[in-house]
PDB file of C-alpha atoms and ligand atoms in Angstrom:
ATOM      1  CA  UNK Q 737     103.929 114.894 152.237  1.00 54.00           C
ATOM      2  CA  UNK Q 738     106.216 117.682 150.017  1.00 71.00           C
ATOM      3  CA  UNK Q 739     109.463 116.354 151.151  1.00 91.00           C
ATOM      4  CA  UNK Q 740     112.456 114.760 148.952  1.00 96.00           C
ATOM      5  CA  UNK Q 741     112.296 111.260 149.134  1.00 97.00           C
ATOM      6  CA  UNK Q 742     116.252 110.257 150.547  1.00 96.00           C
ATOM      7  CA  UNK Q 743     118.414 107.584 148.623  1.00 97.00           C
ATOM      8  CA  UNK Q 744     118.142 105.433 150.939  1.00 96.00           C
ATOM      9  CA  UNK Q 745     114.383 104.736 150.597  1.00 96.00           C
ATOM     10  CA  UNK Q 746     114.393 105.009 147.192  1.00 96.00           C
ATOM     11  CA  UNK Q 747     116.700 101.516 147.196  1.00 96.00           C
ATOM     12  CA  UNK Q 748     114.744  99.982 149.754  1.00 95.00           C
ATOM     13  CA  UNK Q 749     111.226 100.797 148.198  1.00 94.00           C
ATOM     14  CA  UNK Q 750     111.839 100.501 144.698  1.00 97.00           C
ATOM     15  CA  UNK Q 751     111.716  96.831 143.105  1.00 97.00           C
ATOM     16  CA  UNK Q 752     110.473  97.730 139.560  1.00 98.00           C
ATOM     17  CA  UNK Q 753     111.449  99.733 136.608  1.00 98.00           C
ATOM     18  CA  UNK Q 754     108.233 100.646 134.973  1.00 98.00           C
ATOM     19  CA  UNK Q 755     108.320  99.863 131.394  1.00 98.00           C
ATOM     20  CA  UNK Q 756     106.343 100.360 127.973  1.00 97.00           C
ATOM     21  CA  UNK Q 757     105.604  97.943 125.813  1.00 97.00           C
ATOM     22  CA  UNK Q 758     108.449  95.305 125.440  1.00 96.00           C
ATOM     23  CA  UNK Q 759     109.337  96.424 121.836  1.00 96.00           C
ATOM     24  CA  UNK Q 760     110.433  99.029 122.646  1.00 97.00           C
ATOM     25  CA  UNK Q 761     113.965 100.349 121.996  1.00 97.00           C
ATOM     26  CA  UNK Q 762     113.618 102.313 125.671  1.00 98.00           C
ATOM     27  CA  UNK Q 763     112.968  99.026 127.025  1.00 98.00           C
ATOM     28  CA  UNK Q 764     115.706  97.297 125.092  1.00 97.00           C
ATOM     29  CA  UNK Q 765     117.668  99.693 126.622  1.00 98.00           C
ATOM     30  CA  UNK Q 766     116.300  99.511 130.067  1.00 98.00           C
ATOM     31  CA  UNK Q 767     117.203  96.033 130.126  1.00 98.00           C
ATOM     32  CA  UNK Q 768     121.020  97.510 128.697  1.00 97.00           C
ATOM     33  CA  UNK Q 769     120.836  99.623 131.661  1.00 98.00           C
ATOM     34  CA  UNK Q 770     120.039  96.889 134.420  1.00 98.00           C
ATOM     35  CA  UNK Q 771     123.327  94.884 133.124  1.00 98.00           C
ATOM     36  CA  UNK Q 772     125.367  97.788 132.701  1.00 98.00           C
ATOM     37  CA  UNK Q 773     124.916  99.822 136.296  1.00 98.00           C
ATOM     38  CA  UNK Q 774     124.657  95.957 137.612  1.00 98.00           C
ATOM     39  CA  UNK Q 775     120.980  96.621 139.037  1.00 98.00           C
ATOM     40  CA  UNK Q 776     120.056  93.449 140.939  1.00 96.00           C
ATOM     41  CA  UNK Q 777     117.664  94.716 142.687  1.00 96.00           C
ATOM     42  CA  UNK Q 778     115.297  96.228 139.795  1.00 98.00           C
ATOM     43  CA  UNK Q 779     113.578  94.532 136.724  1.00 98.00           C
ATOM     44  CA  UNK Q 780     111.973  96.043 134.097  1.00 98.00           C
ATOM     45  CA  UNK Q 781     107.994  95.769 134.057  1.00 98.00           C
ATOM     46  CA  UNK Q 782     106.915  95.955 130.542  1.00 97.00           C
ATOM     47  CA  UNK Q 783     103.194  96.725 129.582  1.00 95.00           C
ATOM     48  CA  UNK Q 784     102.407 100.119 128.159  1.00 94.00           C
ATOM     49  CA  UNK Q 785     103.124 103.584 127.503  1.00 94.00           C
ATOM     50  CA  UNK Q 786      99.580 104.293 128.619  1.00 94.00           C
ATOM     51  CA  UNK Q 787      99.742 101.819 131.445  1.00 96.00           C
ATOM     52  CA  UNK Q 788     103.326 103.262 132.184  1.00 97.00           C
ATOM     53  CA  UNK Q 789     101.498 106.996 132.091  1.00 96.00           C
ATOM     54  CA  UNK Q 790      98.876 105.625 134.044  1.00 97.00           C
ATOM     55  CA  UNK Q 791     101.307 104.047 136.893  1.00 98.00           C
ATOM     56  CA  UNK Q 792     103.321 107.548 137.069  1.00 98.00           C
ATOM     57  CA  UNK Q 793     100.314 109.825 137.536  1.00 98.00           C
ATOM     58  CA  UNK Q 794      99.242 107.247 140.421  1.00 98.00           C
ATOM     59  CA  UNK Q 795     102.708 107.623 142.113  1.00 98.00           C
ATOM     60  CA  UNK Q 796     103.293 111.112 142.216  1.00 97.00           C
ATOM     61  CA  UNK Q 797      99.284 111.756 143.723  1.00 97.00           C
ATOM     62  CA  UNK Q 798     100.761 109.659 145.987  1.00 96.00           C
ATOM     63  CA  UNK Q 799     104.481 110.852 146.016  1.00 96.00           C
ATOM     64  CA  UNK Q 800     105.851 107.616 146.002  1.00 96.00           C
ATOM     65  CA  UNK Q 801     109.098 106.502 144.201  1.00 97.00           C
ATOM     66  CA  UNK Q 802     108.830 105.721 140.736  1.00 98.00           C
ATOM     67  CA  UNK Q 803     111.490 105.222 138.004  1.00 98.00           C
ATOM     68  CA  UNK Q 804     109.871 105.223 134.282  1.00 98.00           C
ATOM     69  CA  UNK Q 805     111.196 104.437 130.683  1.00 98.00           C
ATOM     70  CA  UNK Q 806     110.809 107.825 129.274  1.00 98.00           C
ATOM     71  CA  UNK Q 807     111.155 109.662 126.347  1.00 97.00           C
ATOM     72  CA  UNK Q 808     111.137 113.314 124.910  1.00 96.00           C
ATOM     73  CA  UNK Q 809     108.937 114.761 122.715  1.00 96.00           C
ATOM     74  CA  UNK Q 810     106.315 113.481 125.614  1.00 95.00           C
ATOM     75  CA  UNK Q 811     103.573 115.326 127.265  1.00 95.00           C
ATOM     76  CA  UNK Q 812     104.732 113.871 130.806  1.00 95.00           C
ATOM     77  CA  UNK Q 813     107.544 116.674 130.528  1.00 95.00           C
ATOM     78  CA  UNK Q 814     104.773 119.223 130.856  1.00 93.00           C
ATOM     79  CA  UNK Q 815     102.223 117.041 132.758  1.00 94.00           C
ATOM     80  CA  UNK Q 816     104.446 116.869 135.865  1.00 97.00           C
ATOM     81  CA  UNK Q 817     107.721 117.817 137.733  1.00 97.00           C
ATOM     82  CA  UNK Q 818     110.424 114.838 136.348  1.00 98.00           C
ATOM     83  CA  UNK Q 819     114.063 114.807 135.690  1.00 98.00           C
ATOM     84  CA  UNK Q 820     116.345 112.191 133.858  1.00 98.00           C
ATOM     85  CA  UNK Q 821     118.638 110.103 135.455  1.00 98.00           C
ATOM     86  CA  UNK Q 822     122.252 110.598 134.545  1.00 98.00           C
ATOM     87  CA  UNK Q 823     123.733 107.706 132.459  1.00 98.00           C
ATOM     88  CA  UNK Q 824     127.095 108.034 132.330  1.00 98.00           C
ATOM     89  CA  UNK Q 825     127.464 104.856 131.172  1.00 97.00           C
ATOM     90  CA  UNK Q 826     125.773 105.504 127.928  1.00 97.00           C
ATOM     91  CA  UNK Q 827     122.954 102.645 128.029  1.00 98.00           C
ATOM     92  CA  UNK Q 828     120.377 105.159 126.088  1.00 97.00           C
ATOM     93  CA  UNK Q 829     122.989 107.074 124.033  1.00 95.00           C
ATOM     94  CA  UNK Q 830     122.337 111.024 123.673  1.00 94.00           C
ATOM     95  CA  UNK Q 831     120.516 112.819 121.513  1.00 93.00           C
ATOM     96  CA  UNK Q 832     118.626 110.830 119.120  1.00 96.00           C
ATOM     97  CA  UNK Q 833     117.144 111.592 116.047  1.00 98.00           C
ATOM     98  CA  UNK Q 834     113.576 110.603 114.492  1.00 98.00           C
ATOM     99  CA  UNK Q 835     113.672 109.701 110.817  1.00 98.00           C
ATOM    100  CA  UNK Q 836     111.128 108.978 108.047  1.00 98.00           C
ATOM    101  CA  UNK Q 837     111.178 105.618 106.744  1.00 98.00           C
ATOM    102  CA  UNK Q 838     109.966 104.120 103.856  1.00 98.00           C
ATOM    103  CA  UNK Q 839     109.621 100.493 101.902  1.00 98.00           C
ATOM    104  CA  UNK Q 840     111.766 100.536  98.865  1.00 97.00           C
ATOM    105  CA  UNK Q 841     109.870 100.760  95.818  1.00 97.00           C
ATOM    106  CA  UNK Q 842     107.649 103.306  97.234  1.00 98.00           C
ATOM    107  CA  UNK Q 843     109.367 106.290  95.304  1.00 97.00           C
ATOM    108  CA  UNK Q 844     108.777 104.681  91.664  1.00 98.00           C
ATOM    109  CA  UNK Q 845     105.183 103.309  92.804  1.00 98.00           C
ATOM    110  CA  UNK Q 846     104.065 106.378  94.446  1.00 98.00           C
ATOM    111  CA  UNK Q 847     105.832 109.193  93.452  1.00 98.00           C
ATOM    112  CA  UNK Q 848     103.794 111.854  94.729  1.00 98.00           C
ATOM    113  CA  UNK Q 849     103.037 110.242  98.508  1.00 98.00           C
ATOM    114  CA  UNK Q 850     106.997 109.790  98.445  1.00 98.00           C
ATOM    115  CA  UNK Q 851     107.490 113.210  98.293  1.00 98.00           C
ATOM    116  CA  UNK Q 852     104.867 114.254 100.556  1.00 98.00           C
ATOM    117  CA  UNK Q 853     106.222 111.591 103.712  1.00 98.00           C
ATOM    118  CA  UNK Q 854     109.786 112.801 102.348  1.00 98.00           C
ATOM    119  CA  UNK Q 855     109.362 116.471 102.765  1.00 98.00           C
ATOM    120  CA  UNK Q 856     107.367 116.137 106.297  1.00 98.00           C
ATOM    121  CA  UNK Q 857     109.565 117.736 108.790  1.00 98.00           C
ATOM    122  CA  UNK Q 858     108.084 119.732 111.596  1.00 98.00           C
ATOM    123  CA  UNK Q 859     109.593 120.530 115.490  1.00 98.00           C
ATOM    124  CA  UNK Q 860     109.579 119.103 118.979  1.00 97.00           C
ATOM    125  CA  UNK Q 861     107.326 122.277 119.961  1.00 96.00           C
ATOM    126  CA  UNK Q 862     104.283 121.109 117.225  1.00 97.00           C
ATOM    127  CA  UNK Q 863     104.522 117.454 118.250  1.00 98.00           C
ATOM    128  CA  UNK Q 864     104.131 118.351 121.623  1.00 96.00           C
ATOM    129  CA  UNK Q 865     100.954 120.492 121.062  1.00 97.00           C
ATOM    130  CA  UNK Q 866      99.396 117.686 118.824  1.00 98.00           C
ATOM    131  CA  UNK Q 867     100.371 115.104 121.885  1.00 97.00           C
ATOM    132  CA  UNK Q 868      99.042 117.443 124.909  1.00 95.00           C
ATOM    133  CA  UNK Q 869      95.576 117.764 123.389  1.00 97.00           C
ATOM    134  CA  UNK Q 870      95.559 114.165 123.085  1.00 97.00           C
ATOM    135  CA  UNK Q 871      96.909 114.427 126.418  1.00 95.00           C
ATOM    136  CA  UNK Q 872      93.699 116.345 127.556  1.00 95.00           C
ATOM    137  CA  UNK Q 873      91.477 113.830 125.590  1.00 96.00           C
ATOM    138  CA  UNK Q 874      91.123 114.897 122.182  1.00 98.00           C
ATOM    139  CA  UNK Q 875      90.963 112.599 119.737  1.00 98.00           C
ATOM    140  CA  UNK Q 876      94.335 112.000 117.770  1.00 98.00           C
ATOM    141  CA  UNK Q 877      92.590 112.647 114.579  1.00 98.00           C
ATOM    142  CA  UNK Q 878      90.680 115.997 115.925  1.00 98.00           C
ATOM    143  CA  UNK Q 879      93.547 116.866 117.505  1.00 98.00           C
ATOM    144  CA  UNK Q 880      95.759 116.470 114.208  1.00 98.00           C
ATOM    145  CA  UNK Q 881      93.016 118.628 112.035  1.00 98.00           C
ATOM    146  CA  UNK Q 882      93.403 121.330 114.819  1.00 98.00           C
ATOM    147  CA  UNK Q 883      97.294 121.883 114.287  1.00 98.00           C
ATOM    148  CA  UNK Q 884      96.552 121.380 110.862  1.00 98.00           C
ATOM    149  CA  UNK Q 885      93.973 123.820 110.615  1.00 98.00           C
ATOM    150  CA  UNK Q 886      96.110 126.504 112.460  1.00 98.00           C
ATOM    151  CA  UNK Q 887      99.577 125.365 110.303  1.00 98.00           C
ATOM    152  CA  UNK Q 888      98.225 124.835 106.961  1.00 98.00           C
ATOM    153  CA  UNK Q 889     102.313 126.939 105.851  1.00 98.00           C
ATOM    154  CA  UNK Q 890     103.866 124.179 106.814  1.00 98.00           C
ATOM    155  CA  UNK Q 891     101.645 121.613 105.583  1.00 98.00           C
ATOM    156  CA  UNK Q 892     102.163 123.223 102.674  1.00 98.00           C
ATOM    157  CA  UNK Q 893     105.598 123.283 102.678  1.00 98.00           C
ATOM    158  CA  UNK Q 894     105.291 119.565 102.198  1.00 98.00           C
ATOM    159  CA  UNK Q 895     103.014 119.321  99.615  1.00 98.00           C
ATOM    160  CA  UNK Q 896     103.682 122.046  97.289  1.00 97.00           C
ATOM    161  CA  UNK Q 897     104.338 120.923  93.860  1.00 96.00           C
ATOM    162  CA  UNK Q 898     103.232 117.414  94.411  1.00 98.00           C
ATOM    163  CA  UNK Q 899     100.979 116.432  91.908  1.00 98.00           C
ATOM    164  CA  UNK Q 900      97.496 115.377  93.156  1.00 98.00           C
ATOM    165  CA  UNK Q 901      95.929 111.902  92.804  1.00 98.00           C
ATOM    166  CA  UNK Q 902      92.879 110.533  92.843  1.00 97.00           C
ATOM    167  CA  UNK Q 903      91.920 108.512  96.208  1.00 96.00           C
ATOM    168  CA  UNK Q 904      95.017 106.519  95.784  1.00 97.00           C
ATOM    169  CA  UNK Q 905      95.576 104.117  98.815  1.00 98.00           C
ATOM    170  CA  UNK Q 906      98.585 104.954 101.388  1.00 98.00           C
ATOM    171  CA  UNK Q 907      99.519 103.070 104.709  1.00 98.00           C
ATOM    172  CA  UNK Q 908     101.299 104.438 107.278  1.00 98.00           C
ATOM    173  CA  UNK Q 909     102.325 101.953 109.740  1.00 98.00           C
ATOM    174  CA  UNK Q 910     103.188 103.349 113.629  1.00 98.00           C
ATOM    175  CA  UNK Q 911     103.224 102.225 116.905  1.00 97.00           C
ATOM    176  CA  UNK Q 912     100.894 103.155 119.698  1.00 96.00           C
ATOM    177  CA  UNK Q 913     103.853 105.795 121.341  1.00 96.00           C
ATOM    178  CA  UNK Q 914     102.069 109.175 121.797  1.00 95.00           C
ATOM    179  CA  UNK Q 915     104.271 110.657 120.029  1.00 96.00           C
ATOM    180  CA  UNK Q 916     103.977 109.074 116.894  1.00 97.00           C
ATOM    181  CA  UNK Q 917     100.452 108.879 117.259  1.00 98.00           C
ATOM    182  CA  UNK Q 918     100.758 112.946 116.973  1.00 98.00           C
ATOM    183  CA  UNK Q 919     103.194 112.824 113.903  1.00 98.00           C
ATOM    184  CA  UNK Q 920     101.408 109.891 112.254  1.00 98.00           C
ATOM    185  CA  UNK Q 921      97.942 111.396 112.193  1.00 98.00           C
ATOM    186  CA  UNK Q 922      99.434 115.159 110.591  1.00 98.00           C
ATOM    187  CA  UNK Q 923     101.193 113.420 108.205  1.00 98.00           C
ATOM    188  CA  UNK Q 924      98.280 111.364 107.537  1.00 98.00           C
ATOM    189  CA  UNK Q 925      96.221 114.909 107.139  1.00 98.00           C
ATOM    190  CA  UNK Q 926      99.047 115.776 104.290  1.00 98.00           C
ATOM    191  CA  UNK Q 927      98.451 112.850 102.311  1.00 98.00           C
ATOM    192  CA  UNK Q 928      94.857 113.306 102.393  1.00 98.00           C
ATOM    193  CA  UNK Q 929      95.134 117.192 100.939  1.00 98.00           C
ATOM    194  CA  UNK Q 930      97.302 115.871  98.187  1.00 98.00           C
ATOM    195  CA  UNK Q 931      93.972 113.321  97.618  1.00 98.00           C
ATOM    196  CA  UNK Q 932      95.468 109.664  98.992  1.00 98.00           C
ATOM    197  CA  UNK Q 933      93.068 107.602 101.015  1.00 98.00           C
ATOM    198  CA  UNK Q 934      95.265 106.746 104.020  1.00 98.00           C
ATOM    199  CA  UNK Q 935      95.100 104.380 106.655  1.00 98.00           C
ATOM    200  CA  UNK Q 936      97.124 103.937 109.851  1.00 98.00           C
ATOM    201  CA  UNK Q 937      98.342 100.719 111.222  1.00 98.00           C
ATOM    202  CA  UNK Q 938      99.106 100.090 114.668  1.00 98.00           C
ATOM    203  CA  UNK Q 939     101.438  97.367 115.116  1.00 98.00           C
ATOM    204  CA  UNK Q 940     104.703  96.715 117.356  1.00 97.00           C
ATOM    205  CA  UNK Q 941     107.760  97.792 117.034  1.00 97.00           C
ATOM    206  CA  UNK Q 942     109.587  94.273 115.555  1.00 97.00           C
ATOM    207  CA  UNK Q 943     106.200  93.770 113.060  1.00 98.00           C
ATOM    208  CA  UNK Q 944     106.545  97.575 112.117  1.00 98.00           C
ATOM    209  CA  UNK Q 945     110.221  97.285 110.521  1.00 98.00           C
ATOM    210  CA  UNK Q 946     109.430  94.074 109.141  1.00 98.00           C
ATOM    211  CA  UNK Q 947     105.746  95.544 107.637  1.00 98.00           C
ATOM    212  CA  UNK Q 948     108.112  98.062 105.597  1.00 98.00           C
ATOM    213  CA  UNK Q 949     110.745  95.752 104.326  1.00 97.00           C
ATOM    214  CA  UNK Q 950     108.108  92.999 103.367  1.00 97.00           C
ATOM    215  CA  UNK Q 951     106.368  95.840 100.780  1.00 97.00           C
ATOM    216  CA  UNK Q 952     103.295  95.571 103.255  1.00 98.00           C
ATOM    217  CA  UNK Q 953     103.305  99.253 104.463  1.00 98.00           C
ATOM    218  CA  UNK Q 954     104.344 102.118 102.467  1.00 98.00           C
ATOM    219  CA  UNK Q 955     106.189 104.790 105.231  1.00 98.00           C
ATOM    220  CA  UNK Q 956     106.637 105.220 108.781  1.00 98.00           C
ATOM    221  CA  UNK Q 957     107.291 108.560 110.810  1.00 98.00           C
ATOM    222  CA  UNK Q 958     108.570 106.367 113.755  1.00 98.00           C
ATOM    223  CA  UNK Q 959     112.017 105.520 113.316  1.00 98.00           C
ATOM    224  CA  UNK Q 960     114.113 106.497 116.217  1.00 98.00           C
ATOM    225  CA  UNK Q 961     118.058 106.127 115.761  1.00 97.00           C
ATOM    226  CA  UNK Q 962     120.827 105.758 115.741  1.00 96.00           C
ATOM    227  CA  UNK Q 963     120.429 103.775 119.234  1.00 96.00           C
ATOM    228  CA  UNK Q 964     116.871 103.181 119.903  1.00 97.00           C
ATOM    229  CA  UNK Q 965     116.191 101.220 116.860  1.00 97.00           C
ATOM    230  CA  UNK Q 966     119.570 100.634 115.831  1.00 96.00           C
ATOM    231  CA  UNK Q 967     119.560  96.933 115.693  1.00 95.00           C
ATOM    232  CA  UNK Q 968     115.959  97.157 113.859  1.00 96.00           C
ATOM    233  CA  UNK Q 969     117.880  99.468 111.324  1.00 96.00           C
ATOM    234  CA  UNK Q 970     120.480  97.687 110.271  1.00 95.00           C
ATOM    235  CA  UNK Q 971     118.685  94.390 110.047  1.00 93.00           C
ATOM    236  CA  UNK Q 972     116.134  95.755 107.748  1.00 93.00           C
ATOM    237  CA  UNK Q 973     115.985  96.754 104.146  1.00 95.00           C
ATOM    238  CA  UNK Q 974     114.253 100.109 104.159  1.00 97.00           C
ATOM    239  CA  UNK Q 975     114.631 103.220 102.526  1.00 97.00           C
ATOM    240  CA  UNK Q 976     115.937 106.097 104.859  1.00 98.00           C
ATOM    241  CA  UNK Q 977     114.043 109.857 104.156  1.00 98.00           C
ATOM    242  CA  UNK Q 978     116.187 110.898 106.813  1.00 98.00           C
ATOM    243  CA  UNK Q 979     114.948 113.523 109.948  1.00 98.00           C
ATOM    244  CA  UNK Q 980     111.451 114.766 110.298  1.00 98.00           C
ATOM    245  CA  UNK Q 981     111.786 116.236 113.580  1.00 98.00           C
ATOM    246  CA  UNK Q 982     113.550 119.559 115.068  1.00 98.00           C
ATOM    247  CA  UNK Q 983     114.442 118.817 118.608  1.00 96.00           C
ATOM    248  CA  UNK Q 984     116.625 116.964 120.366  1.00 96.00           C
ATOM    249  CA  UNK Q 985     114.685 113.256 121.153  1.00 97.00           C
ATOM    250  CA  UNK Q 986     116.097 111.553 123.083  1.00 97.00           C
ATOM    251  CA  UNK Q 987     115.701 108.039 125.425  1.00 98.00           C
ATOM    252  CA  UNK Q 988     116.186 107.209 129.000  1.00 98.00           C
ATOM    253  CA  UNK Q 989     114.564 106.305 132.985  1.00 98.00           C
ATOM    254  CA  UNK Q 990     113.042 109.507 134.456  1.00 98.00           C
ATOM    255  CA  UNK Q 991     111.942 109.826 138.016  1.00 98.00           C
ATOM    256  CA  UNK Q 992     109.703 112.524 139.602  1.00 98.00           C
ATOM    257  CA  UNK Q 993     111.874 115.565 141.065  1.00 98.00           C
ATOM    258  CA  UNK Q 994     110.583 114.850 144.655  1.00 98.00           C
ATOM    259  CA  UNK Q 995     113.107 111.871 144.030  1.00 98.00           C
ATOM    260  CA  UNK Q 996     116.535 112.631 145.834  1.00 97.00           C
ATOM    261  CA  UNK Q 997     118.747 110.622 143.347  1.00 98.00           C
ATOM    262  CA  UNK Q 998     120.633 111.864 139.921  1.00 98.00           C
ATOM    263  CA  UNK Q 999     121.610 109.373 138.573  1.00 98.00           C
ATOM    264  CA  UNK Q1000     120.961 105.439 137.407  1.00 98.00           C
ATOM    265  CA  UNK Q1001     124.162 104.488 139.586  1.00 98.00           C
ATOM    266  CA  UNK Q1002     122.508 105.569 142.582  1.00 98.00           C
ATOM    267  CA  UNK Q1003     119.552 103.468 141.909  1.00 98.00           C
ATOM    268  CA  UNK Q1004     121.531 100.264 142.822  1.00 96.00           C
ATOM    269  CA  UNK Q1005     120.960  98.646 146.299  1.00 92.00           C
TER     270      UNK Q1005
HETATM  271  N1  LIG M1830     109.790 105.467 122.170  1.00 96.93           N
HETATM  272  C1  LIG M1830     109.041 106.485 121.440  1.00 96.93           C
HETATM  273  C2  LIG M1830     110.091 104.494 121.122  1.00 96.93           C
HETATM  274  C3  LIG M1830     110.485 105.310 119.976  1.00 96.93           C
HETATM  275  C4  LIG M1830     109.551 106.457 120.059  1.00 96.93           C
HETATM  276  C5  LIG M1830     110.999 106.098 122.675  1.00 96.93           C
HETATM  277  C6  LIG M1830     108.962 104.933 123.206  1.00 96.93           C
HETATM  278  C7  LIG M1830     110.997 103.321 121.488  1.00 96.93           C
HETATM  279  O1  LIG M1830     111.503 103.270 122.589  1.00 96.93           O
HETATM  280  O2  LIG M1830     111.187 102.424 120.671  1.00 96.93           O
END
């Protein structure tokens, strides 16, 4: 059962995109992608990234044909044998970038948690770490402490000179993507040395950017743009910290390598 499955059967087999959850900018621009490359024959199945995960894993044991929403920094990269699709139409953009975000106020009202979120900046090679012991079933919060534990430079790097306080609350507000699970929970880990009391908030996407501009939530690590959350960027009045990751992000559909096909064009019947 090692062979490549041909074009041909890929188009007759394949029915479904499989999606993450439907706030998503990758689904946002799934949906982009079916109008654009005019693909009839697919819709996009949202549920979620762990669901998506999930439906991949159960594909490849069983090398069938399977095109996913996808993203890098992800632990699927390493997990298994997948390639993007070309899209030379430009539905997902290129290389992204993932930003800190924060509500405005949050720099006079909490000086010393501003700086902390502001100065977090780590690379694609530490998320990924933090997200493959996750992977492997840590806990996000164990798993955080480890790279913590075994980083405490650059950790420090983002808290030096920030004054401590004293059990202050801070919210960081995320969505359940694995990879800002990872950067939430180190950031988290930061705030905590500097003495804040923090809590996460898991919410979707839409409620997330709103959470921020309402006052409700103080920063987010889980703004991806300029195309993934474009639209949720400009419509909302938040303060940009600018990039927190080194890497090259970026958005798109990924199929496993068994998968004879380069591109989204040759995904249409
Ligand atoms: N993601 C992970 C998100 C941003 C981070 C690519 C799944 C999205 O599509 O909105």
């Amino acid at each position: 059962d090692e062979g490549m499955i041909s074009k041909e059967d890929i188009q007759k087999d394949l029915s479904v995109i499989t999606g993450i959850d439907p706030g998503a900018g990758v689904s946002q621009a799934a949906e982009r992608a079916i109008e654009d490359y005019d693909l009839t024959n697919l819709t996009l199945q949202t549920s979620s990234s762990s669901s998506m995960a999930q439906a991949l894993d159960t594909a490849i044991q069983k090398h069938e044909p399977i095109v996913v929403t996808a993203w890098n920094p992800h632990w699927k990269f390493a997990a298994y044998d997948l390639k993007y699709l070309d899209d030379p139409e430009g539905s997902f953009g290129g290389t992204e970038e993932i930003h800190t975000i924060a509500r405005q106020g949050l720099e006079s009202e909490k000086p010393e948690g501003y700086q902390v979120v502001d100065n977090f900046f780590w690379s694609e090679d530490d998320m990924n770490e933090v997200m493959l012991a996750v992977h492997e079933g840590a806990d996000p919060a164990e798993a955080a402490q480890e790279w913590v534990d075994n980083n405490q430079e650059k950790v420090d790097e983002w808290i030096d000179g920030v004054d401590t306080v004293d059990g202050e609350s801070f919210s960081l507000v995320l969505v359940n993507w694995d990879s800002e699970v990872a950067s939430s929970n180190v950031l988290a880990l930061a705030l905590e040395q500097v003495g804040y009391d923090v809590e996460l908030s898991v919410v979707e996407n839409g409620p997330m950017w709103k959470s921020l501009e309402s006052g409700d939530q103080d920063a987010s690590v889980a703004a991806w743009l300029p195309i993934t959350h474009g639209s949720f960027f400009d419509e909302s009045k938040v303060d940009d910290l600018g990039v927190n990751l080194d890497g090259e992000p970026r958005i798109g559909l990924a199929v496993p390598s068994y998968m004879d096909i380069d591109s989204i064009e040759d995904l249409k019947a």
